[in-house]
GROMACS .gro file of C-alpha atoms in nm:
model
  400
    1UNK     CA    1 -18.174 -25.588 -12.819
    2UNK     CA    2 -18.332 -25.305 -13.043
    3UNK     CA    3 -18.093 -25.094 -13.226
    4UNK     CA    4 -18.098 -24.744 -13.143
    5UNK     CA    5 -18.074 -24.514 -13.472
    6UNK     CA    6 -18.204 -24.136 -13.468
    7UNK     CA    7 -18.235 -24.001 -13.822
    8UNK     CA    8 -18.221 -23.577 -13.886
    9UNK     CA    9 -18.320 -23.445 -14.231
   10UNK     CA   10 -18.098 -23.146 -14.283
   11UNK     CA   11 -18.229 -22.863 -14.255
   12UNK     CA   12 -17.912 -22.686 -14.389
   13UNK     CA   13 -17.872 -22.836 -14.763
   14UNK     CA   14 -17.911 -22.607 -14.998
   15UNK     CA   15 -17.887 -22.278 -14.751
   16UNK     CA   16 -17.544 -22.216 -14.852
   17UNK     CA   17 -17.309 -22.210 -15.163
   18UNK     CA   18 -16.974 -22.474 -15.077
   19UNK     CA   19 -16.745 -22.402 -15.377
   20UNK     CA   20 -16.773 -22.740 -15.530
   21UNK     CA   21 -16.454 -22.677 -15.704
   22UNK     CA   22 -16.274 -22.806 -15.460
   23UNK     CA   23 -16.449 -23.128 -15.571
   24UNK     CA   24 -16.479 -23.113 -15.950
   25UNK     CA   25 -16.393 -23.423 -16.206
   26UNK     CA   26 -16.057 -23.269 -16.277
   27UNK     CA   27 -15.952 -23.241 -15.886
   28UNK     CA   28 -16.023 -23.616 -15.841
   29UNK     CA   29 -15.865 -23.698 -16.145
   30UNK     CA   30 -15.574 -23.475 -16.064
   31UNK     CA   31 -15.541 -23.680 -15.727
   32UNK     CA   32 -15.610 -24.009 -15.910
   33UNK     CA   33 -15.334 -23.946 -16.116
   34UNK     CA   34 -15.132 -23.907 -15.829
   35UNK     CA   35 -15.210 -24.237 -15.645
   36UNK     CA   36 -15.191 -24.409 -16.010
   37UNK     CA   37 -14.779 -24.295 -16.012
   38UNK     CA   38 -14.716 -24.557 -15.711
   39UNK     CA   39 -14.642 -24.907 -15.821
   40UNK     CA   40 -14.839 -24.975 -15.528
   41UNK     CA   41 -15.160 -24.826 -15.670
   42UNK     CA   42 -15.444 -25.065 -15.724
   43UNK     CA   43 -15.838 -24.982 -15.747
   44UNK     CA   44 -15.985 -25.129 -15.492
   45UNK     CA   45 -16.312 -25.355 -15.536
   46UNK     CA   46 -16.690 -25.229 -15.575
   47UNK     CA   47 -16.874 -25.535 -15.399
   48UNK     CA   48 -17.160 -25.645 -15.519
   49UNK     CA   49 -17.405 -25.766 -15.242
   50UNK     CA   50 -17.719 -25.889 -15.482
   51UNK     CA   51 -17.872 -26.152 -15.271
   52UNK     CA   52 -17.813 -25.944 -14.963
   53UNK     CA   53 -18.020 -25.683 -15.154
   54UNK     CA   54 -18.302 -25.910 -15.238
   55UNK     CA   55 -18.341 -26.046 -14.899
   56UNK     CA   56 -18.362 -25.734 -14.708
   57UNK     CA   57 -18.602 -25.532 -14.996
   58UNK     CA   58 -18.358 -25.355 -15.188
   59UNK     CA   59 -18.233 -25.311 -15.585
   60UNK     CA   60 -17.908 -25.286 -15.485
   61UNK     CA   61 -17.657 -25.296 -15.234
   62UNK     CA   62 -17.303 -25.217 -15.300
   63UNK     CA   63 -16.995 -25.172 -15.105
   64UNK     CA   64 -16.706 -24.966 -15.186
   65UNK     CA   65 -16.406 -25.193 -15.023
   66UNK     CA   66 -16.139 -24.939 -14.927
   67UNK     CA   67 -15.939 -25.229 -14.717
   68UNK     CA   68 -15.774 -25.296 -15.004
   69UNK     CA   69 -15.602 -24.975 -15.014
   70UNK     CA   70 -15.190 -25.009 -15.078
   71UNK     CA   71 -15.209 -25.278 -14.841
   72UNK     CA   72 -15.307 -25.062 -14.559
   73UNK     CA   73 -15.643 -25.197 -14.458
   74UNK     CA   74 -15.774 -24.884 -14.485
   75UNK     CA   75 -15.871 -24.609 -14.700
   76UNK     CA   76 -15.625 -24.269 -14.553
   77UNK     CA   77 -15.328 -24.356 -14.734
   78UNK     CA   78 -15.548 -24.182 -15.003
   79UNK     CA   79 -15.585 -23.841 -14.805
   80UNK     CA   80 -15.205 -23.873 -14.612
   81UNK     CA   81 -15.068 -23.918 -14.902
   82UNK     CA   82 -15.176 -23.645 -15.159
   83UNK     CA   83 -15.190 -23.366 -14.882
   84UNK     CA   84 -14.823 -23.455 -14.778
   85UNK     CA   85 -14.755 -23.480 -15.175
   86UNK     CA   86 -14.921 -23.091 -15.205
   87UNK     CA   87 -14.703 -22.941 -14.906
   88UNK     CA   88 -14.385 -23.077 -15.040
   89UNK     CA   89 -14.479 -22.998 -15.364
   90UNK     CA   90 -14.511 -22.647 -15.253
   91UNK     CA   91 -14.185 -22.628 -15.065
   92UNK     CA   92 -14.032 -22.748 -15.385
   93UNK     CA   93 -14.156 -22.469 -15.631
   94UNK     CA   94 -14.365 -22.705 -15.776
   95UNK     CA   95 -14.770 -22.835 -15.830
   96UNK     CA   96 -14.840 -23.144 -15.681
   97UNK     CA   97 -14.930 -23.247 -16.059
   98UNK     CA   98 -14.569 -23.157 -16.120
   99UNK     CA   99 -14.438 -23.460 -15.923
  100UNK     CA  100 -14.507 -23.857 -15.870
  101UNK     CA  101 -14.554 -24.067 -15.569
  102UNK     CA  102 -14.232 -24.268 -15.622
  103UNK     CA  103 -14.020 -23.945 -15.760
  104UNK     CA  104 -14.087 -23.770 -15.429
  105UNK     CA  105 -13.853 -24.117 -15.289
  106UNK     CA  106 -13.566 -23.949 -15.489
  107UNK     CA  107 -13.212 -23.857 -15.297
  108UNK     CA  108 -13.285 -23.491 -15.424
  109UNK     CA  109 -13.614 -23.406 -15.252
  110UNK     CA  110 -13.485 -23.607 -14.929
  111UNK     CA  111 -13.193 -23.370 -14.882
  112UNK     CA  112 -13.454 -23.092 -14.944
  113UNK     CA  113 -13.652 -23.203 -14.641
  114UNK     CA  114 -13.408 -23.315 -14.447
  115UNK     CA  115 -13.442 -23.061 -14.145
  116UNK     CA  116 -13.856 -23.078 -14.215
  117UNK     CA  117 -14.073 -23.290 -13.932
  118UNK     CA  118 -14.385 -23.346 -13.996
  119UNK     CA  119 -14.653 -23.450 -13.712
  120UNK     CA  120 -15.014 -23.562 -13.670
  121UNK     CA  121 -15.287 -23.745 -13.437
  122UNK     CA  122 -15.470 -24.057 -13.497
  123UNK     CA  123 -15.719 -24.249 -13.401
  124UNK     CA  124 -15.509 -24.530 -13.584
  125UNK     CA  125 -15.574 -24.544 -13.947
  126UNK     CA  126 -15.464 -24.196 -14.030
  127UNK     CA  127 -15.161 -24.241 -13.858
  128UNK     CA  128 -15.062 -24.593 -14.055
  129UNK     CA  129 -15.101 -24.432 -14.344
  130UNK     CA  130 -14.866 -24.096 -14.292
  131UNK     CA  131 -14.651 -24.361 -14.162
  132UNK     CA  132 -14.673 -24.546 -14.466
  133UNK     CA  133 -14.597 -24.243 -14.660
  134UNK     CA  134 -14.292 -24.089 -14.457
  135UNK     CA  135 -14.149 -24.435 -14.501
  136UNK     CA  136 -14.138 -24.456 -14.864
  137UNK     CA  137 -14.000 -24.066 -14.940
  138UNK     CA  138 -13.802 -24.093 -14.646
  139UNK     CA  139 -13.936 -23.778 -14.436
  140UNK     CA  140 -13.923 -23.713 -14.036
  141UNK     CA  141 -14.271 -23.872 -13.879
  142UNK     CA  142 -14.373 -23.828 -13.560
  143UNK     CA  143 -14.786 -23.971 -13.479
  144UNK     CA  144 -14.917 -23.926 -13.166
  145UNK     CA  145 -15.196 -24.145 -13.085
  146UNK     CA  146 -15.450 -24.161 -12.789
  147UNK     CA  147 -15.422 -24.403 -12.422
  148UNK     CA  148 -15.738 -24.601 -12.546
  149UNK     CA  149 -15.590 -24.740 -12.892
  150UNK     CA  150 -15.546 -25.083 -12.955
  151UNK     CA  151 -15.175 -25.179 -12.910
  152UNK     CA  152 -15.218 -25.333 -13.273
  153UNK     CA  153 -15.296 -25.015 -13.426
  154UNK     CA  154 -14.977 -24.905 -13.225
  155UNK     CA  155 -14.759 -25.165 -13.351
  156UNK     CA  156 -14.918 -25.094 -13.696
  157UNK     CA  157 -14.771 -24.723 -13.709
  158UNK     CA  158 -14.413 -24.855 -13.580
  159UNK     CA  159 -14.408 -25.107 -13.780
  160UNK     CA  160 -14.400 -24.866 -14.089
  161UNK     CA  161 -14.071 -24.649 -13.913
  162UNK     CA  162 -14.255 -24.361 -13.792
  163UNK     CA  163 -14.244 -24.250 -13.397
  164UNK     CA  164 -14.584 -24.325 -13.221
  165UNK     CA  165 -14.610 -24.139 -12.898
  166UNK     CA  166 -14.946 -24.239 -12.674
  167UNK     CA  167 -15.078 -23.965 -12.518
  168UNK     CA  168 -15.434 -23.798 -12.454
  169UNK     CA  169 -15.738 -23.948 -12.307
  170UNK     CA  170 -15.914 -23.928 -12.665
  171UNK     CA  171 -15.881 -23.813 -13.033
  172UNK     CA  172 -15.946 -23.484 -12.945
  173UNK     CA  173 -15.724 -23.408 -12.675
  174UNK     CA  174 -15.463 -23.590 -12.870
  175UNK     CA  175 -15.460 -23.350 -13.165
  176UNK     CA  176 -15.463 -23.066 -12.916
  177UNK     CA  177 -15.111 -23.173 -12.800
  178UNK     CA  178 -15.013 -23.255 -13.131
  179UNK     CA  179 -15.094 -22.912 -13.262
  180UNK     CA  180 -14.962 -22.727 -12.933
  181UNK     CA  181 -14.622 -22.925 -12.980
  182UNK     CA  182 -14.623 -22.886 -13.350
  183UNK     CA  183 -14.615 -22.474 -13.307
  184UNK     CA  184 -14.376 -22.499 -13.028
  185UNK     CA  185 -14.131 -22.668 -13.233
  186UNK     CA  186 -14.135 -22.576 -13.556
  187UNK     CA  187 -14.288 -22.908 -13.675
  188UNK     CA  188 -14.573 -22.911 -13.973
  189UNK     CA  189 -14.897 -23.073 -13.833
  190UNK     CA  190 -15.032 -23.314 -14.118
  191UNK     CA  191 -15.379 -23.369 -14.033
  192UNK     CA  192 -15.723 -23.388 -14.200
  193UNK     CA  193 -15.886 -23.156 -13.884
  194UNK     CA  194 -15.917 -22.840 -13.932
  195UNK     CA  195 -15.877 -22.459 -13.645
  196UNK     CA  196 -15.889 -22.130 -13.760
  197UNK     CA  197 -15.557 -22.096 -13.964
  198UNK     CA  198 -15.508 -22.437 -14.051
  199UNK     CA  199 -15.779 -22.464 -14.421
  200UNK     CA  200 -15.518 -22.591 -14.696
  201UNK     CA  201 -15.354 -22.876 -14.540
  202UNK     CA  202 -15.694 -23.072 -14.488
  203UNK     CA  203 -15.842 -22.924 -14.770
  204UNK     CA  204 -15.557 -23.108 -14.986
  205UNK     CA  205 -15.629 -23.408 -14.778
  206UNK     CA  206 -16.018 -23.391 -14.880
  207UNK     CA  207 -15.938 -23.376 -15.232
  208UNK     CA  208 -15.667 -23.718 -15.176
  209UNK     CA  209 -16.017 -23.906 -15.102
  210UNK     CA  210 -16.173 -23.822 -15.397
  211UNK     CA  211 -16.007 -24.075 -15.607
  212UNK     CA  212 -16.220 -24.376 -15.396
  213UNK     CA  213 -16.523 -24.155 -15.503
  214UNK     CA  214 -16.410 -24.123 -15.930
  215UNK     CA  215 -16.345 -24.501 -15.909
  216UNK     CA  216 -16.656 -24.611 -15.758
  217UNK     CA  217 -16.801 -24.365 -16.007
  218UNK     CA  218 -16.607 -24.530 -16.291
  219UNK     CA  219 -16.699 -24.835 -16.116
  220UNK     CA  220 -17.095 -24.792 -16.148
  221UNK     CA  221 -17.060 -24.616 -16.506
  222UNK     CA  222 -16.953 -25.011 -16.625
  223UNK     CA  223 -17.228 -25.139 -16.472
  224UNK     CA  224 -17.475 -24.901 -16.643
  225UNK     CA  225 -17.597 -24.824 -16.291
  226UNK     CA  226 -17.615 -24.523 -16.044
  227UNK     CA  227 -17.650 -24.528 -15.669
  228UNK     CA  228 -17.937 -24.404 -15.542
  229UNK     CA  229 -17.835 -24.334 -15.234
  230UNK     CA  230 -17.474 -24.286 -15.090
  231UNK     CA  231 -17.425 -24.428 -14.665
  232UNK     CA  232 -17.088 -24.258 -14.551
  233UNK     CA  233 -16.999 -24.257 -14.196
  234UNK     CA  234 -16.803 -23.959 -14.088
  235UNK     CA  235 -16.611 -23.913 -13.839
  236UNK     CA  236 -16.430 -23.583 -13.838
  237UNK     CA  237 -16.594 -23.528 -14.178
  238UNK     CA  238 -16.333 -23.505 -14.397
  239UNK     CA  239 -16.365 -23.841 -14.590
  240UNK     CA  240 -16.737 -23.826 -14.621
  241UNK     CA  241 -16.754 -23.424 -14.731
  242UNK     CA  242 -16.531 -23.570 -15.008
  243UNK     CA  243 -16.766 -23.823 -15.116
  244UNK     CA  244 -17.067 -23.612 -15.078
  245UNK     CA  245 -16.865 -23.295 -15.238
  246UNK     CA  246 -16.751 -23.532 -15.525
  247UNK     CA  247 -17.100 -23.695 -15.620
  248UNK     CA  248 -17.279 -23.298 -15.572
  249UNK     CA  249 -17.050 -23.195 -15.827
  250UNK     CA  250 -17.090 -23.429 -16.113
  251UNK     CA  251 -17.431 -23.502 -16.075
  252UNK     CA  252 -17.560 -23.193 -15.976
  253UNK     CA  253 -17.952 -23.184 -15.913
  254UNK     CA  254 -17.974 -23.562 -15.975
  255UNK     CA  255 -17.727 -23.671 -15.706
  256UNK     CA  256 -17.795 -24.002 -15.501
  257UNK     CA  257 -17.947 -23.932 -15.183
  258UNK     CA  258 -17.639 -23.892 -14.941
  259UNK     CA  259 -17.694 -23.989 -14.565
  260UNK     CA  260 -17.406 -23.950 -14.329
  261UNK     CA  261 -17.362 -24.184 -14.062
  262UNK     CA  262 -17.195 -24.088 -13.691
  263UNK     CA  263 -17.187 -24.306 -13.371
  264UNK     CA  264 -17.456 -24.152 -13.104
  265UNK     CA  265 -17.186 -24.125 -12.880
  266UNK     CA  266 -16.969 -23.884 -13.112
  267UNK     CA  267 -17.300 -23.766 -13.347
  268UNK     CA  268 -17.215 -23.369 -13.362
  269UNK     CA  269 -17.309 -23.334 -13.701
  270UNK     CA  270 -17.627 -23.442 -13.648
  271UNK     CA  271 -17.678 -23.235 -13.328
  272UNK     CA  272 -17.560 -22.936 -13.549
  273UNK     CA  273 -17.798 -23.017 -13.822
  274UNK     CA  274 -18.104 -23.038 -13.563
  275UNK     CA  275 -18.031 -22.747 -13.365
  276UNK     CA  276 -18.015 -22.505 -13.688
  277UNK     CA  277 -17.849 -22.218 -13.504
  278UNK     CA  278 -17.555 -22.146 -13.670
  279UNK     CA  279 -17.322 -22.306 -13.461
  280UNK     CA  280 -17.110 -22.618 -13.460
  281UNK     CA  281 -17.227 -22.812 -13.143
  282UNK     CA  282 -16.944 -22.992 -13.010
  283UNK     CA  283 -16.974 -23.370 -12.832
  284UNK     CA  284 -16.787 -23.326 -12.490
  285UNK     CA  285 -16.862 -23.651 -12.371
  286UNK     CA  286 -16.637 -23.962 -12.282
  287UNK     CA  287 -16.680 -24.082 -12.704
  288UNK     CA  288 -16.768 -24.432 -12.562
  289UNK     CA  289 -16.756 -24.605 -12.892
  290UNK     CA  290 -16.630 -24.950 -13.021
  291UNK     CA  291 -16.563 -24.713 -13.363
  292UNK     CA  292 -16.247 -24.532 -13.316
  293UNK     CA  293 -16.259 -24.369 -13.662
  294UNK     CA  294 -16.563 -24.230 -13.609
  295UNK     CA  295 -16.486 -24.137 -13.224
  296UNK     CA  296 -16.453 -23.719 -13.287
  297UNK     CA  297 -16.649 -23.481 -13.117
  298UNK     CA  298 -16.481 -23.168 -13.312
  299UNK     CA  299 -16.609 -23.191 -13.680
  300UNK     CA  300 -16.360 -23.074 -13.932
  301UNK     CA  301 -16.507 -22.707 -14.050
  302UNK     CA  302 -16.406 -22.724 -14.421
  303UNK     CA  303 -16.578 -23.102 -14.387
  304UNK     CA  304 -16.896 -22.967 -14.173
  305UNK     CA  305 -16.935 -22.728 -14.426
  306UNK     CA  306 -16.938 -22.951 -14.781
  307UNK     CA  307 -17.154 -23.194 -14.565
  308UNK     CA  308 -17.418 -22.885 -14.432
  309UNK     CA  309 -17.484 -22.788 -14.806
  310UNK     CA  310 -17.437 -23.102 -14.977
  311UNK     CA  311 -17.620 -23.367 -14.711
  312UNK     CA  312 -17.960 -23.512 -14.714
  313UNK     CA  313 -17.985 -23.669 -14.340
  314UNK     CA  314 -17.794 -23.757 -14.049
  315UNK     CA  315 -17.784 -24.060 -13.880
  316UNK     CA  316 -17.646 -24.140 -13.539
  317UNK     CA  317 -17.629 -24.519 -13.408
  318UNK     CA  318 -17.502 -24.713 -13.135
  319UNK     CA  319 -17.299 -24.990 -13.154
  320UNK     CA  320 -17.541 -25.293 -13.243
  321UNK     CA  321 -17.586 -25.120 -13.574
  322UNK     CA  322 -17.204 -25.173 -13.662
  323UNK     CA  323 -17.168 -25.479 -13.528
  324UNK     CA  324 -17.425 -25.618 -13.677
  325UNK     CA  325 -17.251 -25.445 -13.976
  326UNK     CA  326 -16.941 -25.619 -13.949
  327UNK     CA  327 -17.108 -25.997 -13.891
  328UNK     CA  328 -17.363 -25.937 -14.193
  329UNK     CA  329 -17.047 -25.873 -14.419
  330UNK     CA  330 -16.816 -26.089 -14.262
  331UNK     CA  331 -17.061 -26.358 -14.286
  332UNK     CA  332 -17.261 -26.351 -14.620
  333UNK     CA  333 -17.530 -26.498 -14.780
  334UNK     CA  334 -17.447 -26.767 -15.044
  335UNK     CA  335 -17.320 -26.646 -15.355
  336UNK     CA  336 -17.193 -26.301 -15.186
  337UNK     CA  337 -16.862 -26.158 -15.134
  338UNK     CA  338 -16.758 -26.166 -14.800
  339UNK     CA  339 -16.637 -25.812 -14.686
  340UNK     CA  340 -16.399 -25.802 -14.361
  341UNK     CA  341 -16.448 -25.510 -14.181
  342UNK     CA  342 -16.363 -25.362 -13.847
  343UNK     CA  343 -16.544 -25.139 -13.636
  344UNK     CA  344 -16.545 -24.789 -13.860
  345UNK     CA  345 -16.561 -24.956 -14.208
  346UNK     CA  346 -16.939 -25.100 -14.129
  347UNK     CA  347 -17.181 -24.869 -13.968
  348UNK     CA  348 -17.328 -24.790 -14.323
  349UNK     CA  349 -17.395 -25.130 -14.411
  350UNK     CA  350 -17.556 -25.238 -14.059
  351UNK     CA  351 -17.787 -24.919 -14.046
  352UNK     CA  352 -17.890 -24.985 -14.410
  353UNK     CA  353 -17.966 -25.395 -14.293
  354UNK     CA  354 -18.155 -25.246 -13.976
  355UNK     CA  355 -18.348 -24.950 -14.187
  356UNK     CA  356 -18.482 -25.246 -14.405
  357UNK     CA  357 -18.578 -25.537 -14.157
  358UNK     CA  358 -18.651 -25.435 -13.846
  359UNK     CA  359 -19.050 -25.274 -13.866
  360UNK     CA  360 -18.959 -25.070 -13.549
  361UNK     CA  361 -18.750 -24.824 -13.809
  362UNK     CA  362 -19.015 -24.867 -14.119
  363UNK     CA  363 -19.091 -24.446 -14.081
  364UNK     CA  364 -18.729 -24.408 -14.118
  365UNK     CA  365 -18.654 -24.587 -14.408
  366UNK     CA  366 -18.951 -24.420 -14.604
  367UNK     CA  367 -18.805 -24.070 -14.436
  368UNK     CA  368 -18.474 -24.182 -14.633
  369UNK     CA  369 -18.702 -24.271 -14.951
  370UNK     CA  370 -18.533 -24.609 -14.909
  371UNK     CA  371 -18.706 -24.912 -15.119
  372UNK     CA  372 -18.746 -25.141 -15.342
  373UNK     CA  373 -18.634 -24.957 -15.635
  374UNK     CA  374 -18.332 -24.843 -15.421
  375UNK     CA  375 -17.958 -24.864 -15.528
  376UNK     CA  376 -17.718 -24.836 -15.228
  377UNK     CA  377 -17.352 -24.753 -15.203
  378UNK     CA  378 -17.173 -24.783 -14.901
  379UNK     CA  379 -16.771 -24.730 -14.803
  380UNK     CA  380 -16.587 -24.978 -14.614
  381UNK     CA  381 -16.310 -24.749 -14.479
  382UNK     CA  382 -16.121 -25.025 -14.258
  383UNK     CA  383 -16.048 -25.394 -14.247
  384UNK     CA  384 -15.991 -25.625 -13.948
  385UNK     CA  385 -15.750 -25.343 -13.834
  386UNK     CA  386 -15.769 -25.460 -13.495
  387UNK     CA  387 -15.785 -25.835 -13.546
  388UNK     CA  388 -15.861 -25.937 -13.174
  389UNK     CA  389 -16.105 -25.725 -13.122
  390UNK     CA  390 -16.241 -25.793 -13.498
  391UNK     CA  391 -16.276 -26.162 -13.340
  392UNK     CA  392 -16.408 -26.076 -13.047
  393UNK     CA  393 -16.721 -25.938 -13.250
  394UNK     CA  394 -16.773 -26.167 -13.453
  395UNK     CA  395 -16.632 -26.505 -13.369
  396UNK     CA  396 -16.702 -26.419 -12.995
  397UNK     CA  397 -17.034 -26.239 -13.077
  398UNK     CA  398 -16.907 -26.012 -12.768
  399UNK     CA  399 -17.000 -25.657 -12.823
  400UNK     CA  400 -16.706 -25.504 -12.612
   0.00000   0.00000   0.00000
């Protein structure tokens, strides 16, 4: 069966002026420095995939394997952590610089949030992570979650101590009732989504990401190499406007060529980028997507907005792209790293494989300026974090 990828140049880049600021070598090393102050800090891996590269037409291929992160299997401990860090830090009289992840454990700044409860929605990986956090400082966590998710990535947020409530059909009804319940009660919504009135909070979580971005940038700098281009799915936006933000910033005009990746059942970036109207077009639709990361029809705005000036193309695919995704890397060609990853981690790596091998999408991959001479980076956000259905796909082959 054919993939099915649709590929939008933005029209947008360049129209409008994103404060790259936000995204500057000093944010994402003040956030590093952050994440470096946990014992649990390590950097995770920068994968080398050379004979993949060679065999598909490329110069490189390279992934960026956030599984490793603090033992999460996924890369939003980085973002939960720093933005949670930034609000307490605030109630505290202090700058998030001010503090360390394991000082924020103390007896002191318990008692000081003692009567504080913080709440957000997941699709699953956000929500491990908070949970993860409120676990080791010791804070009120409630995560609400939505009907369709895995009972592992239910178990996976318990397991860490925090309350996981199902409820809501999808993502996006489930952060409605976590925001509606959050204002009726007095509890602060943690989340990496923003609504009018709510900027900071995911804004903060944004800048968390950016240390993944300064240590595959550290990463390449070793290897005396530079990506060419930069694959990173999105799927509220936030992680991949902090990539793209991070990369615009230091490299200014000569930036890789970044291409943002969405399932075509949850693509509203794209669809925003095509219709050029000014508008945010929202995906109203069931979300019928194996990829429950990228399963969000409401883009974040602060994330929209870094990706609409900072964005070369959009790319929505179905779900043969990632699955292919997710056997190529779990399944690699001799002398290769194997890369586990689940169902949101490898969209970026199976639309690169498809761009370069099947003829069908030839005009794409020269509409991407993708080559022989090219040098690709891609993010694995998530491991096996739902390890039946991780089987399923590729011990089963089924495609769910």
């Amino acid at each position: 069966m054919a993939e099915h990828i649709l590929v939008t140049k933005n029209p947008l880049k360049g129209r409008f002026d994103y404060p790259l600021d936000d995204f500057n070598m000093d944010i994402a090393s003040k956030a590093r420095r952050f994440h470096e102050s946990s014992q649990q800090y390590q950097k995770t891996p920068l994968v080398e995939l050379q004979h993949l590269a060679k065999h598909i037409g490329l110069a490189g291929l390279y992934i960026k394997d956030e599984s490793y992160r603090f033992n999460l299997n996924a890369f939003k401990g980085l973002g939960g952590s720093y933005m949670m860090a930034s609000y307490i830090a605030g109630k505290l009289g202090k700058r998030v610089d001010e503090l360390s992840f394991d000082a924020l454990a103390s007896g002191e700044v318990r008692e000081q949030l003692a009567g504080i409860t913080f709440i957000s929605a997941t699709a699953g990986n956000h929500g491990r992570g908070l949970a993860w956090v409120a676990k080791q400082w010791g804070v009120n966590m409630k995560i609400y979650i939505p009907k369709l998710a895995t009972p592992a990535k239910v178990e996976a947020i318990r397991k860490e101590g925090a309350e996981c409530i199902v409820i809501g059909d999808n993502f996006d009804l489930t952060f409605a009732m976590a925001r509606k319940h959050a204002a009726e009660n007095g509890w602060v919504l943690i989340q990496d989504t923003t609504f009018d009135g709510y900027r900071q909070l995911p804004l903060w979580c944004m800048q968390g990401y950016t240390t993944s971005a300064l240590e595959a940038h550290e990463q390449f700098c070793k290897l005396e190499e530079a990506p060419t281009h930069i694959f990173i799915q999105a799927g509220a936006g936030g992680f991949a406007g902090s990539i793209a933000g991070f990369f615009r910033s230091i490299c200014g005009k000569e930036r890789p060529f970044i291409v943002v990746l969405e399932s075509d059942q949850a693509d509203a970036m794209r669809r925003t980028a095509e219709a050029d109207d000014g508008t945010i077009h929202y995906v109203r639709d069931e979300l019928d997507t194996i990829s429950a990361g990228l399963a969000c029809g409401e883009p974040s705005s602060v994330g929209w907005e870094v990706l609409r000036d900072n964005v070369d193309a959009f790319i929505a695919c179905d779900d043969i792209v990632t699955v292919r995704g997710m056997r190529v890397l779990g399944n690699p060609l001799r002398g290769d790293r194997q890369v586990i990853s689940g169902e949101s981690g490898a969209i970026g790596l199976g639309a690169v494989c498809a761009l370069m091998t099947n003829p069908v999408h030839a005009g794409l991959a020269e509409k991407l300026h993708l080559d022989a001479n090219s040098r690709v980076l891609c993010f694995n956000t998530e491991g096996d974090t739902t390890p039946d259905q991780y089987r399923k796909i590729v011990w089963d082959r089924s495609e769910l």
